[in-house]
């Protein structure tokens, strides 16, 4: 079994135009009743859980759709909601600053001949860093079913875009 990845991603190559695929995604998001909502732009789309279904660990799917000579390339990345991602990054930065502060203060204590108790802050920061990292992996595991629902939507969108008549966008894209 592969280890869990931070912010899992996927790449798809399709023999359909970008506008056609984004139109199919817009149609899927509009017509399919369920727990998903999203926004579709010219070369970008986001898919997330409806507010009633969203939890702290719910995933956020960011899609980049680019034109290719033989169709389009879709690059998807699952991540936490941007607010949650920012909070985790803030905690990581705070722990790094606290660890560096402990190192600096410990060096000062050592230089002045005091007992360098501040060096204990470093392993405590590393342990908390590991705890936060583990919490992100647990959250990813708790959101795995919702990630599957989002990926299923993308797969259905690919089928719809491939089945649409040539030269016809599935829905108007903005």
C-alpha angles and dihedrals in degrees: 000000000000117000116253114270127221109243098358116219140192137195126211130187115202131181091227132094120264093243092052093051093045089048090053090050091050090050092049092050092048100042103035110085110212147088099309133092132169151159127246122205133173098281102358141057137181127205124193141157120277113259091252091057099036121110133177091270098043113131127241117212117211115193127194114192118193133181115249128187091253100035130302140319120223119199116188129188127187116210139149118278108286091250091055092043090053091050092052092047089050091052091049091050092046091051091049091051092048090049092050090046090053090050092049094046091046091053090050091050091049092048092050092048097250125133104276098227091149090075086076088070090070098063089040089055091047091049091050089047088055091047092053091047089051090049090055091052091048090050090050089053092049090051095047094102091052089048088055091051090051093047090049088055090053091049091050089049090054091051092048092049092049093047096049116103115267116270094016122109112221091225134354112274124214 
